[in-house]
Short mmCIF file of C-alpha atoms in Angstrom, two decimals:
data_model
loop_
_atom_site.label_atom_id
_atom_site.label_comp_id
_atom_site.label_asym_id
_atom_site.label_seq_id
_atom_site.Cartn_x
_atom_site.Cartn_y
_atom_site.Cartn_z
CA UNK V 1 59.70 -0.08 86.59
CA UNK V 2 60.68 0.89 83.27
CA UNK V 3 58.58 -1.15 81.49
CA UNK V 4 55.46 0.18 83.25
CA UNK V 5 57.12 3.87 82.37
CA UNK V 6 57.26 2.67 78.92
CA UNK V 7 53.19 1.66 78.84
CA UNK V 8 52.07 4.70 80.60
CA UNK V 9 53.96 7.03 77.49
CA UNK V 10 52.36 4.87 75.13
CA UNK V 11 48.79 4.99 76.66
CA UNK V 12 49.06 8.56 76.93
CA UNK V 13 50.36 9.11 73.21
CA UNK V 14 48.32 7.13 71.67
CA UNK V 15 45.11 7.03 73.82
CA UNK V 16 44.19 10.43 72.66
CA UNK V 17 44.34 8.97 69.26
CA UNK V 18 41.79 6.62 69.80
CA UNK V 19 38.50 6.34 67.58
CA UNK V 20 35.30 6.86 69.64
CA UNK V 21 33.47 3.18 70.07
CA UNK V 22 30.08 4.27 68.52
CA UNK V 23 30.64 1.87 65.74
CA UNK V 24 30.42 -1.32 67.99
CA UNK V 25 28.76 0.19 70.55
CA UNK V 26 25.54 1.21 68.57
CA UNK V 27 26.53 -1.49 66.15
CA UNK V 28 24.06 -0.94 62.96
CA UNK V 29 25.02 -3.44 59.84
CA UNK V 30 25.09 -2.47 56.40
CA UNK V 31 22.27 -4.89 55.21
CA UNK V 32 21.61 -5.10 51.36
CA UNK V 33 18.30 -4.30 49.77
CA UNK V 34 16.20 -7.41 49.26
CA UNK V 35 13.37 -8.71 47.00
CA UNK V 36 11.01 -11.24 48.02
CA UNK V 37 7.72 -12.80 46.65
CA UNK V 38 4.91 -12.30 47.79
CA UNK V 39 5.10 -15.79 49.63
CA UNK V 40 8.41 -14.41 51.08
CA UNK V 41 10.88 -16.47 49.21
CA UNK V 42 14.21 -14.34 48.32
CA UNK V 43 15.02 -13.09 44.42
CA UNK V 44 17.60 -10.94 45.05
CA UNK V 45 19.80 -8.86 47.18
CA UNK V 46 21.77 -5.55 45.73
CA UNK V 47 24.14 -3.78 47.69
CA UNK V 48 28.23 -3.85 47.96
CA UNK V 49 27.82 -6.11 51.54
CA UNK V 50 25.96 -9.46 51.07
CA UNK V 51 25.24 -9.66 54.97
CA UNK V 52 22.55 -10.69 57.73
CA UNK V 53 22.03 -10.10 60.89
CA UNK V 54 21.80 -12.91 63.88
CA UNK V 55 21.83 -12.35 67.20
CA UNK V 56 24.35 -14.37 69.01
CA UNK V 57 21.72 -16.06 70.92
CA UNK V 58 20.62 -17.39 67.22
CA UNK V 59 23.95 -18.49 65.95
CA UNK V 60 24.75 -22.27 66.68
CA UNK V 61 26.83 -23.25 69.53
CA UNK V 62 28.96 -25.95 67.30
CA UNK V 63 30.13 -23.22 65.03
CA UNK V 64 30.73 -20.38 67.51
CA UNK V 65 32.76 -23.51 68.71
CA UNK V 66 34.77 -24.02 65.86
CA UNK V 67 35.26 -20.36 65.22
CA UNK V 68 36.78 -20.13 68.96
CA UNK V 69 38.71 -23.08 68.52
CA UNK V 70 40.68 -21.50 65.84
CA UNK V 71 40.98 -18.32 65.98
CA UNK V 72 41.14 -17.76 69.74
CA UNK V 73 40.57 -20.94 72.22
CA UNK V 74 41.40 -18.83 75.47
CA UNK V 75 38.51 -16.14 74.29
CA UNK V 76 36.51 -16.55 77.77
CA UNK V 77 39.40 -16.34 79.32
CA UNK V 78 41.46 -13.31 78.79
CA UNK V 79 40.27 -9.58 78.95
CA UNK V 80 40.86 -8.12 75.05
CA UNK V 81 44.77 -9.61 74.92
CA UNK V 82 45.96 -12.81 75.18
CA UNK V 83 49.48 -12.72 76.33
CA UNK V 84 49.87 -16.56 76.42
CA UNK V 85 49.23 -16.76 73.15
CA UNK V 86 51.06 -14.01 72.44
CA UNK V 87 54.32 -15.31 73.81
CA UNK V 88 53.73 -18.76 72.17
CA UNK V 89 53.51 -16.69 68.75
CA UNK V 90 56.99 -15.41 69.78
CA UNK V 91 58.56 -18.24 70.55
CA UNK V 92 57.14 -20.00 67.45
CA UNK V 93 58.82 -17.13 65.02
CA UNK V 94 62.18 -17.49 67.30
CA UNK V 95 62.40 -21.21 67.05
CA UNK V 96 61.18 -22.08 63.88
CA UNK V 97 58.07 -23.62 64.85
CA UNK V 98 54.44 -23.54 63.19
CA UNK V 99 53.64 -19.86 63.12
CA UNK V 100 50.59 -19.16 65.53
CA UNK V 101 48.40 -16.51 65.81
CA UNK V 102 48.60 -13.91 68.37
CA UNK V 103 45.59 -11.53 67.97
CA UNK V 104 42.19 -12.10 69.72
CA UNK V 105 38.75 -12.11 68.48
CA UNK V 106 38.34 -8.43 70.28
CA UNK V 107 41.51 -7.31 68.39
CA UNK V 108 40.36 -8.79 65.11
CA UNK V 109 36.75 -6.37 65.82
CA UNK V 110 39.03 -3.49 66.97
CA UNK V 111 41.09 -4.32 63.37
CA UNK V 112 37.85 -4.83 60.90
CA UNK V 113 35.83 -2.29 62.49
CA UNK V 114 38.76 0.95 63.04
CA UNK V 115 41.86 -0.19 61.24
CA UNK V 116 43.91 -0.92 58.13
CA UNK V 117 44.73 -4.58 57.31
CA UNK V 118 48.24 -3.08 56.71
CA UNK V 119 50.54 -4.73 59.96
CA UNK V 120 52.75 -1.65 61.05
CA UNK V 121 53.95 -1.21 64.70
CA UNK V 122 51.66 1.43 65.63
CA UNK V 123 48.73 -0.11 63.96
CA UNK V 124 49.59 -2.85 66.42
CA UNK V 125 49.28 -0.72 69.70
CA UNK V 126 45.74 0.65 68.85
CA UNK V 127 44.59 -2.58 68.17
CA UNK V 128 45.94 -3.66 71.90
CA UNK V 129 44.56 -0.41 73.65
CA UNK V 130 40.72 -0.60 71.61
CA UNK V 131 40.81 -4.20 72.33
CA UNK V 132 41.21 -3.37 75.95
CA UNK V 133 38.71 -0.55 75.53
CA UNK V 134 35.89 -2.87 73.74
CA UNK V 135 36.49 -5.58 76.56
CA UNK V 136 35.58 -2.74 79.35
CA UNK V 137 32.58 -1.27 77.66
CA UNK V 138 31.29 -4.87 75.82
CA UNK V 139 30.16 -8.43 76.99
CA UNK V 140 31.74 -11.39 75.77
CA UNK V 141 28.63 -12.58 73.70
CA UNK V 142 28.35 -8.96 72.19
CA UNK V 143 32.11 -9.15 71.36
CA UNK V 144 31.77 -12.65 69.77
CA UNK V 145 28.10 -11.31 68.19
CA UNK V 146 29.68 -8.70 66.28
CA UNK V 147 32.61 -10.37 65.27
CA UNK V 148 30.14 -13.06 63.60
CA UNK V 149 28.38 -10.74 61.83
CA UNK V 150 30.77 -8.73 60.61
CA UNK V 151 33.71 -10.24 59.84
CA UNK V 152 34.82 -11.55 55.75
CA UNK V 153 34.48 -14.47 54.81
CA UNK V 154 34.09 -14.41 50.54
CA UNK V 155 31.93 -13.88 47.61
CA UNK V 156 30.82 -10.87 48.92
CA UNK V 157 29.36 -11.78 52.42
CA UNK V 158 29.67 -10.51 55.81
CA UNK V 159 29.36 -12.70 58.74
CA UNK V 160 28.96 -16.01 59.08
CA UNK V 161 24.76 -16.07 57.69
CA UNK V 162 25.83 -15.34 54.60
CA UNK V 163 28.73 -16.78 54.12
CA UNK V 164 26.73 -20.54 55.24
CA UNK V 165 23.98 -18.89 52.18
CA UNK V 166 26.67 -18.00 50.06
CA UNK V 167 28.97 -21.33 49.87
CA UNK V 168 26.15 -23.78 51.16
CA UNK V 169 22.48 -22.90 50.19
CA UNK V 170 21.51 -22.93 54.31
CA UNK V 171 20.51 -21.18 57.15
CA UNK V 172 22.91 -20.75 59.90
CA UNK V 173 20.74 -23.65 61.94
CA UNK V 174 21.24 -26.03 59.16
CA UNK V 175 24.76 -26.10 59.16
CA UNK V 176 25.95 -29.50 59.64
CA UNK V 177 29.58 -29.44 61.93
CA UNK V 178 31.93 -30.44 58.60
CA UNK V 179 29.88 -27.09 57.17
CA UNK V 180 30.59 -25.18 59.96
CA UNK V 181 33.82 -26.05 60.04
CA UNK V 182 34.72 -25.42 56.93
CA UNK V 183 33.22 -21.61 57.31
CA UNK V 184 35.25 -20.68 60.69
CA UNK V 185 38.83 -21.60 58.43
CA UNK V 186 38.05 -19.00 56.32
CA UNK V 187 38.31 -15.62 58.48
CA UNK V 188 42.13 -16.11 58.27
CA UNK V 189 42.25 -15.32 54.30
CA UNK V 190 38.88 -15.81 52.74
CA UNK V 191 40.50 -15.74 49.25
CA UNK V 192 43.08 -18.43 50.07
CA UNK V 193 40.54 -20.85 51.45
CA UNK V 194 37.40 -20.44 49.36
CA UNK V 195 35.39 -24.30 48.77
CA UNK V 196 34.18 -22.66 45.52
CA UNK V 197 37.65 -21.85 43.79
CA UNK V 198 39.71 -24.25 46.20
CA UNK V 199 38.35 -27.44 47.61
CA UNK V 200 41.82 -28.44 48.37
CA UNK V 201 43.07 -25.80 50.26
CA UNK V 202 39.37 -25.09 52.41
CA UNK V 203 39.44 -29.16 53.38
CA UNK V 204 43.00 -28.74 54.78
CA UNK V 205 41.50 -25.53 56.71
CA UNK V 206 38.57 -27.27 57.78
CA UNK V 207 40.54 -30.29 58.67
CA UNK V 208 42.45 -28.03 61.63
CA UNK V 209 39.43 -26.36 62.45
CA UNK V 210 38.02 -29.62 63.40
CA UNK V 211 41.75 -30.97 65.04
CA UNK V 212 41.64 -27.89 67.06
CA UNK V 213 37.78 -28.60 68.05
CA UNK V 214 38.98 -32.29 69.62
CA UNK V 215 42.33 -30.09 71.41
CA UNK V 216 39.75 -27.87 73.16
CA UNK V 217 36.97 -30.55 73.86
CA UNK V 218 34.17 -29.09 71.55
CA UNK V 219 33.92 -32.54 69.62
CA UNK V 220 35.21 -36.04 70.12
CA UNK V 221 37.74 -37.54 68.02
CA UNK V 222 34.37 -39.80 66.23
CA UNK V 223 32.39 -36.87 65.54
CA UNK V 224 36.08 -35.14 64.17
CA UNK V 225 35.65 -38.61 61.80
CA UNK V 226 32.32 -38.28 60.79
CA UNK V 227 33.02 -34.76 59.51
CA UNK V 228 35.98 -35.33 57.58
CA UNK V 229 34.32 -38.06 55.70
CA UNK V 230 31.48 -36.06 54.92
CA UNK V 231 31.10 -34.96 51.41
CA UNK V 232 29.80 -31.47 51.11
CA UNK V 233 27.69 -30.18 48.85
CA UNK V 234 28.73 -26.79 47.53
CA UNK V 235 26.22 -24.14 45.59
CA UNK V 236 27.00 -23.60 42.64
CA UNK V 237 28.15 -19.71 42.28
CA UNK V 238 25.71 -19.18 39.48
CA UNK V 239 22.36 -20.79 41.78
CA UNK V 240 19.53 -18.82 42.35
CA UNK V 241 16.72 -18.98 45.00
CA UNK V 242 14.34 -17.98 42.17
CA UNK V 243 14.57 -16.58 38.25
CA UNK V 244 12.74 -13.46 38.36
CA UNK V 245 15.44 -10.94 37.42
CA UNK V 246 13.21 -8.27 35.52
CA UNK V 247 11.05 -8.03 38.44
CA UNK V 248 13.92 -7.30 41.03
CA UNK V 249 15.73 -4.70 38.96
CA UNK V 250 12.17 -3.24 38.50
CA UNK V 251 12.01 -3.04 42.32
CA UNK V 252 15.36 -1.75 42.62
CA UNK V 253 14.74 1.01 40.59
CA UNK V 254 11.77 2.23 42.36
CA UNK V 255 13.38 2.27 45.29
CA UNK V 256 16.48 3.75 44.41
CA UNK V 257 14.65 6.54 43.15
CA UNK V 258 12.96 6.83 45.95
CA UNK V 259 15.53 6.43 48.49
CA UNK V 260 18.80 6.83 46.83
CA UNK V 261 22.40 4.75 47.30
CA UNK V 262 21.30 4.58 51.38
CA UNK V 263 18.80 2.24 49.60
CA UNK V 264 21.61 -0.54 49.42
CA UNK V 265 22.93 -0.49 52.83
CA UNK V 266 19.88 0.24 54.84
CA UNK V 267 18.37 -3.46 54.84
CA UNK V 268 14.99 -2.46 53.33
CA UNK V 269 13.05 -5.19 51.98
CA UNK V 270 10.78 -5.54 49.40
CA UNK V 271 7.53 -7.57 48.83
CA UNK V 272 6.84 -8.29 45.14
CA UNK V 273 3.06 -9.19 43.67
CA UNK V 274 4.75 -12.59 42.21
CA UNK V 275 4.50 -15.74 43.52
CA UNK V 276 7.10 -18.30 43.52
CA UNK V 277 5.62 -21.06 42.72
CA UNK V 278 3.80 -19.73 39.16
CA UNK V 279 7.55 -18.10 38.92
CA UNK V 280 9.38 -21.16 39.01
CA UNK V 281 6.64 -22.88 36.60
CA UNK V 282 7.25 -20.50 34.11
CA UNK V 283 10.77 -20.06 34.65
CA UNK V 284 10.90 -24.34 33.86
CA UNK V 285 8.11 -24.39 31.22
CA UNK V 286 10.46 -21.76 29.48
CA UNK V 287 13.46 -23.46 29.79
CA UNK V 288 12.41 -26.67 28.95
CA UNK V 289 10.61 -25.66 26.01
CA UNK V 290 14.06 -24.00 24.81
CA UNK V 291 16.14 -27.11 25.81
CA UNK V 292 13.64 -29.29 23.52
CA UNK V 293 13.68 -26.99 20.81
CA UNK V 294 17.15 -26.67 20.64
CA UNK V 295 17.95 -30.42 20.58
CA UNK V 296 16.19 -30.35 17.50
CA UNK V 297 18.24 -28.71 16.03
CA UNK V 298 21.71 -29.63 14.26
CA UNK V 299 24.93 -30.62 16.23
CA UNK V 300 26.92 -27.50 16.94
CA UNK V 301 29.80 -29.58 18.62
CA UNK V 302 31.69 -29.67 22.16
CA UNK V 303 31.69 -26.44 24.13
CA UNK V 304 35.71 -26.56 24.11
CA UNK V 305 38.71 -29.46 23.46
CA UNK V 306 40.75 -29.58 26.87
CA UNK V 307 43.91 -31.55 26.84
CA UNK V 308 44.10 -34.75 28.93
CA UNK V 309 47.06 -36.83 29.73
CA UNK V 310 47.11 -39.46 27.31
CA UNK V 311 48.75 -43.26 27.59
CA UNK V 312 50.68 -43.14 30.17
CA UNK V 313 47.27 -42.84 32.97
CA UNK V 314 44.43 -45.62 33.14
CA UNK V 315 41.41 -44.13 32.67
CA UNK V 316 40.69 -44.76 36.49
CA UNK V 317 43.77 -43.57 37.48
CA UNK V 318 43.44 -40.44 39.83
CA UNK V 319 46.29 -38.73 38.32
CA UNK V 320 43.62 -38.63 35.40
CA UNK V 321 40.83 -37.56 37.34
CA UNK V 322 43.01 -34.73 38.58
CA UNK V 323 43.99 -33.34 35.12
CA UNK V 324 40.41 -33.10 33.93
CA UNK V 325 38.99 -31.55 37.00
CA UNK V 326 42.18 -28.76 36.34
CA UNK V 327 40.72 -29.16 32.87
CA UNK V 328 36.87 -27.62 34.05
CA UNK V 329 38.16 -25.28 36.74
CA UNK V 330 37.38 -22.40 34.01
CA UNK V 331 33.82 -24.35 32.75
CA UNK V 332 30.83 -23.86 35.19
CA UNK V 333 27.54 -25.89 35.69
CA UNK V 334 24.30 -23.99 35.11
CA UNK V 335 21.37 -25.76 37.82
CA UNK V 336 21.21 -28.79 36.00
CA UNK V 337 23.08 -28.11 32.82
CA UNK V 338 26.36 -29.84 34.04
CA UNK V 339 29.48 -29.66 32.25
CA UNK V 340 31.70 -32.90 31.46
CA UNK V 341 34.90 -33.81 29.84
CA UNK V 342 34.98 -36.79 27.71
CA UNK V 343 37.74 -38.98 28.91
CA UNK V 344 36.80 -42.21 26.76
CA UNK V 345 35.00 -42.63 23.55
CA UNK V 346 33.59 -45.81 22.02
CA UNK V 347 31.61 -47.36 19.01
CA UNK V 348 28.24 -46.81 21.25
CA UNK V 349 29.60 -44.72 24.29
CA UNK V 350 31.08 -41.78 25.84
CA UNK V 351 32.79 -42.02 29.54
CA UNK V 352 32.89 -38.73 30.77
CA UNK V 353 34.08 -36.54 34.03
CA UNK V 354 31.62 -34.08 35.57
CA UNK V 355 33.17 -30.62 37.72
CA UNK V 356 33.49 -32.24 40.97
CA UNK V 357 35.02 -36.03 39.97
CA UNK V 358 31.78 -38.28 39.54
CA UNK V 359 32.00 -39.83 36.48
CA UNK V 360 28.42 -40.50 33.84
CA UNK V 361 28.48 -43.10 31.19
CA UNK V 362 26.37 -41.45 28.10
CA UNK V 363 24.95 -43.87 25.57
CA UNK V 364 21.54 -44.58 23.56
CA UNK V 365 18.85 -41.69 23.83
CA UNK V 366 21.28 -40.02 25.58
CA UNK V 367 23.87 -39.51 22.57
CA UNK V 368 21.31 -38.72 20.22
CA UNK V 369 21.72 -35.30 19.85
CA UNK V 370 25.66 -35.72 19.49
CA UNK V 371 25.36 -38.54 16.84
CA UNK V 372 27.13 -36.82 14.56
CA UNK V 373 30.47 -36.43 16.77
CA UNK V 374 30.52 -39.83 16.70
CA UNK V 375 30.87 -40.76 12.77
CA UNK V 376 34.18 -41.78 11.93
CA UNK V 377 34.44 -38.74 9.37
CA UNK V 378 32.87 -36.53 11.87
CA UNK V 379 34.78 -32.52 11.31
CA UNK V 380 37.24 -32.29 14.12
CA UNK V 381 35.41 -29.24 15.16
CA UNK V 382 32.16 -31.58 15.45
CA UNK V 383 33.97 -34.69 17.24
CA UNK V 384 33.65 -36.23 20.38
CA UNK V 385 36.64 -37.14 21.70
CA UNK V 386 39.35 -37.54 24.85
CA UNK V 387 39.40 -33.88 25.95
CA UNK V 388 35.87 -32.69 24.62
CA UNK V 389 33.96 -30.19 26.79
CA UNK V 390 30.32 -31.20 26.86
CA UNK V 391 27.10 -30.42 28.46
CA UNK V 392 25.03 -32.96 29.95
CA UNK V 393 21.96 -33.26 31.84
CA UNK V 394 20.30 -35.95 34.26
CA UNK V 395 17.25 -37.27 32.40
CA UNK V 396 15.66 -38.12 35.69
CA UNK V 397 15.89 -34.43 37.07
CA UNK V 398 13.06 -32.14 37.09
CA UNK V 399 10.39 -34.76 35.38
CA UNK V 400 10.64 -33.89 32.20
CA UNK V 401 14.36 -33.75 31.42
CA UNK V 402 14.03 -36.86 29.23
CA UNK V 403 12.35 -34.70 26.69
CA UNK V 404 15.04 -32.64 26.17
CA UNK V 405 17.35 -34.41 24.84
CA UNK V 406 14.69 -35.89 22.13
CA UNK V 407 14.33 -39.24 24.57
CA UNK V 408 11.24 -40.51 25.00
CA UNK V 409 10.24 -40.57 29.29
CA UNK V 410 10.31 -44.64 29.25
CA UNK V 411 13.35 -44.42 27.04
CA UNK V 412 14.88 -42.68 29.57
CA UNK V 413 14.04 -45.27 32.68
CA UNK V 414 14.80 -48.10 30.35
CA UNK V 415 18.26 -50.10 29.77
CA UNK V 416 18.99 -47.97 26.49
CA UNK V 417 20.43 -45.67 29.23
CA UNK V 418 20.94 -46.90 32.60
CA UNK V 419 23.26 -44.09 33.74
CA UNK V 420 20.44 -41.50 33.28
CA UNK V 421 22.60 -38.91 31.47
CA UNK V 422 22.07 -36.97 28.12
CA UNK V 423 24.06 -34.36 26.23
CA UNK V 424 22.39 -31.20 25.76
CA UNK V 425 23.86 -28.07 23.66
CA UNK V 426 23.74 -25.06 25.45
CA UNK V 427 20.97 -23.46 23.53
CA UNK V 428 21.26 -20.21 21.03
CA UNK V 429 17.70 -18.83 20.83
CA UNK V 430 15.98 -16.56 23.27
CA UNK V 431 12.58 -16.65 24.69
CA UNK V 432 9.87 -15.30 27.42
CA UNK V 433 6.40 -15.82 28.29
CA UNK V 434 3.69 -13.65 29.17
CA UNK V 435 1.10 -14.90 31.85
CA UNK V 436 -2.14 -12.63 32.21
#
């Protein structure tokens, strides 16, 4: 009796209190400005929120699967609060077990969409009592549809369609289930478990994501084996959809002016006169005319010196591979300008370590513009050596890549350089190009 005493006074305190529900039930997203092509391909997006919109009927079952499976299992199930879980979070903290979880995907949306992060008692008790409210007024599928899209997840994006363009390149409906897994460990603390600054520490997330997907039946224990063994190919935080920079800040400016700040939250979109395709074709002509030009010219030397373990670790040992991925965490590929450490120099060849482990073998054409490291007198600021931060490029990529490292295209296919790999230096003069 005195416990339901005690939950009447607290409705009635802090009901009044209560935020109206306008937000979530009129939801309307802060969408950034975007430019397109004329051919609709994406340049850019400006705006504070990198999110977009999908409907709940668009968003694949697998991941709202392995979102559920994490961060609330019994979502179906219970009606805003889950006091199961919320006495096996309890009697976790008592006994010294794992430490669990208590709130619900409806009190998470009462939490991001009404409240401070900051835990506090009373912060605790509106959560409960809008949780309850957003159950009464709100589906389950709206609930889980506006969690999806609203929720944090890193690098600046908002619900789960940006997050899978942000760390993966892909639409939603690409997503394989490693890839969605991997996204639903990272509403917990999107900073802690981010693939792009720490691989490590998303894998173990996405690792229980997909243990908790076999507990609840979602997948079986040989699809949980496929997707750990799946290696997944991050984008690269500096990718692009397409270079056209001048043109988007053009547009942006017109339609700031036109509509002011609202301009970055209000989703507009804007349809350019380029097209992607010439755009791209300049963007490489460009580039590869600077890359050729550049190898022409004398050997600047590595990028950085990075120290590497030395003696005591085989050169295939993975303690080594370890320290020289540490060694690159600060270094950062550009498209197909990828950045190595030299872990093993010889007479006619260079074994080196690219960002994510894979190790290149450089030799013939494809040490020609770093000769000059490679004389025995060679100024230390010019050598290559164990610990040397170099840039290196796949002669086979893009067609023409051969060129510009001085190689000649059958050079490049030939035995003078099986592995397929150049060094490049990361060029010093400017240049544009003018089509009319």
């Amino acid at each position: 009796m005195a416990a339901v005493a005690a939950l009447v006074a607290v409705v009635a305190w802090y009901g009044p209190q209560l935020p109206s529900l306008a937000p979530v039930t009129t939801y309307q997203p802060r969408q950034p400005l975007q430019v397109f092509t004329s051919d609709g391909v994406e340049i850019a997006q400006f705006g504070t929120e990198r999110r977009q919109f999908v409907a709940i009927a668009q968003i694949p079952l697998q991941l709202q699967q392995a979102v559920l499976a994490v961060e609330d299992a019994r979502f179906y199930e219970h009606r805003g609060i889950d006091l199961l879980a919320l006495a096996r979070a309890v009697a976790a903290q008592f006994t010294g077990g794992l430490r669990q979880g208590a709130s619900t995907i409806t009190q998470q949306v009462a939490r991001t969409f009404f409240l401070s992060q900051r835990f506090t008692p009373e912060r605790k008790i509106k959560e409960a009592l809008l949780a309850l409210e957003i159950e009464r007024q709100l589906s389950k599928p709206q609930i889980l549809e506006l969690y999806m899209n609203q929720i944090y997840l890193g690098q600046r994006s908002y619900g789960f369609a940006a997050a899978a363009d942000a760390y993966f390149g892909k639409p939603l409906a690409a997503l394989s289930l490693a890839e969605a897994a991997m996204l639903a460990g990272l509403p917990q603390n999107p900073h802690y478990a981010n693939p792009l600054t720490n691989l490590e520490r998303a894998t173990r997330r996405q690792r229980l994501v997909l243990a908790r997907m076999v507990a609840t039946g979602a997948i079986t224990p040989a699809e949980q084996a496929g997707a750990r063994a799946e290696v997944l190919k991050l984008r690269s935080p500096s990718s692009q959809t397409l270079h056209a920079e001048h043109v988007a800040e053009m547009a942006r400016r017109l339609v700031v002016e036109r509509f002011g700040t609202d301009a970055y939250s209000q989703g507009l979109r804007v349809v350019t006169t380029l097209r992607a395709a010439d755009q791209q074709a300049a963007w490489d002509a460009v580039r590869k005319g600077v890359l050729a030009y550049d190898a022409r010219r004398p050997w600047r030397g590595p990028e950085g010196f990075e120290t590497l373990p030395a003696g005591r670790h085989a050169d295939d040992s993975p303690e080594l591979e370890a320290a020289a991925a540490q060694a690159l965490k600060d270094y950062r590929d550009d498209e197909d300008l990828r950045v190595a450490i030299v872990l093993q120099v010889g007479p006619k060849e260079v074994l080196a370590q690219l960002a994510p482990g894979e190790r290149v073998t450089l030799r013939g054409d494809g040490l020609r513009v770093a000769l000059p490291g490679l004389a025995a007198r060679a100024p230390a600021d010019l050598a290559l050596r164990r610990g040397a931060v170099l840039r290196v490029v796949q002669l086979r990529a893009r067609g023409g890549a051969a060129a510009v490292a001085g190689a000649s295209a059958p050079a490049a296919a030939s035995n003078a350089n099986p592995a397929g790999w150049a060094v490049v230096q990361w060029p010093e003069v400017q240049a544009g190009l003018v089509a009319l």
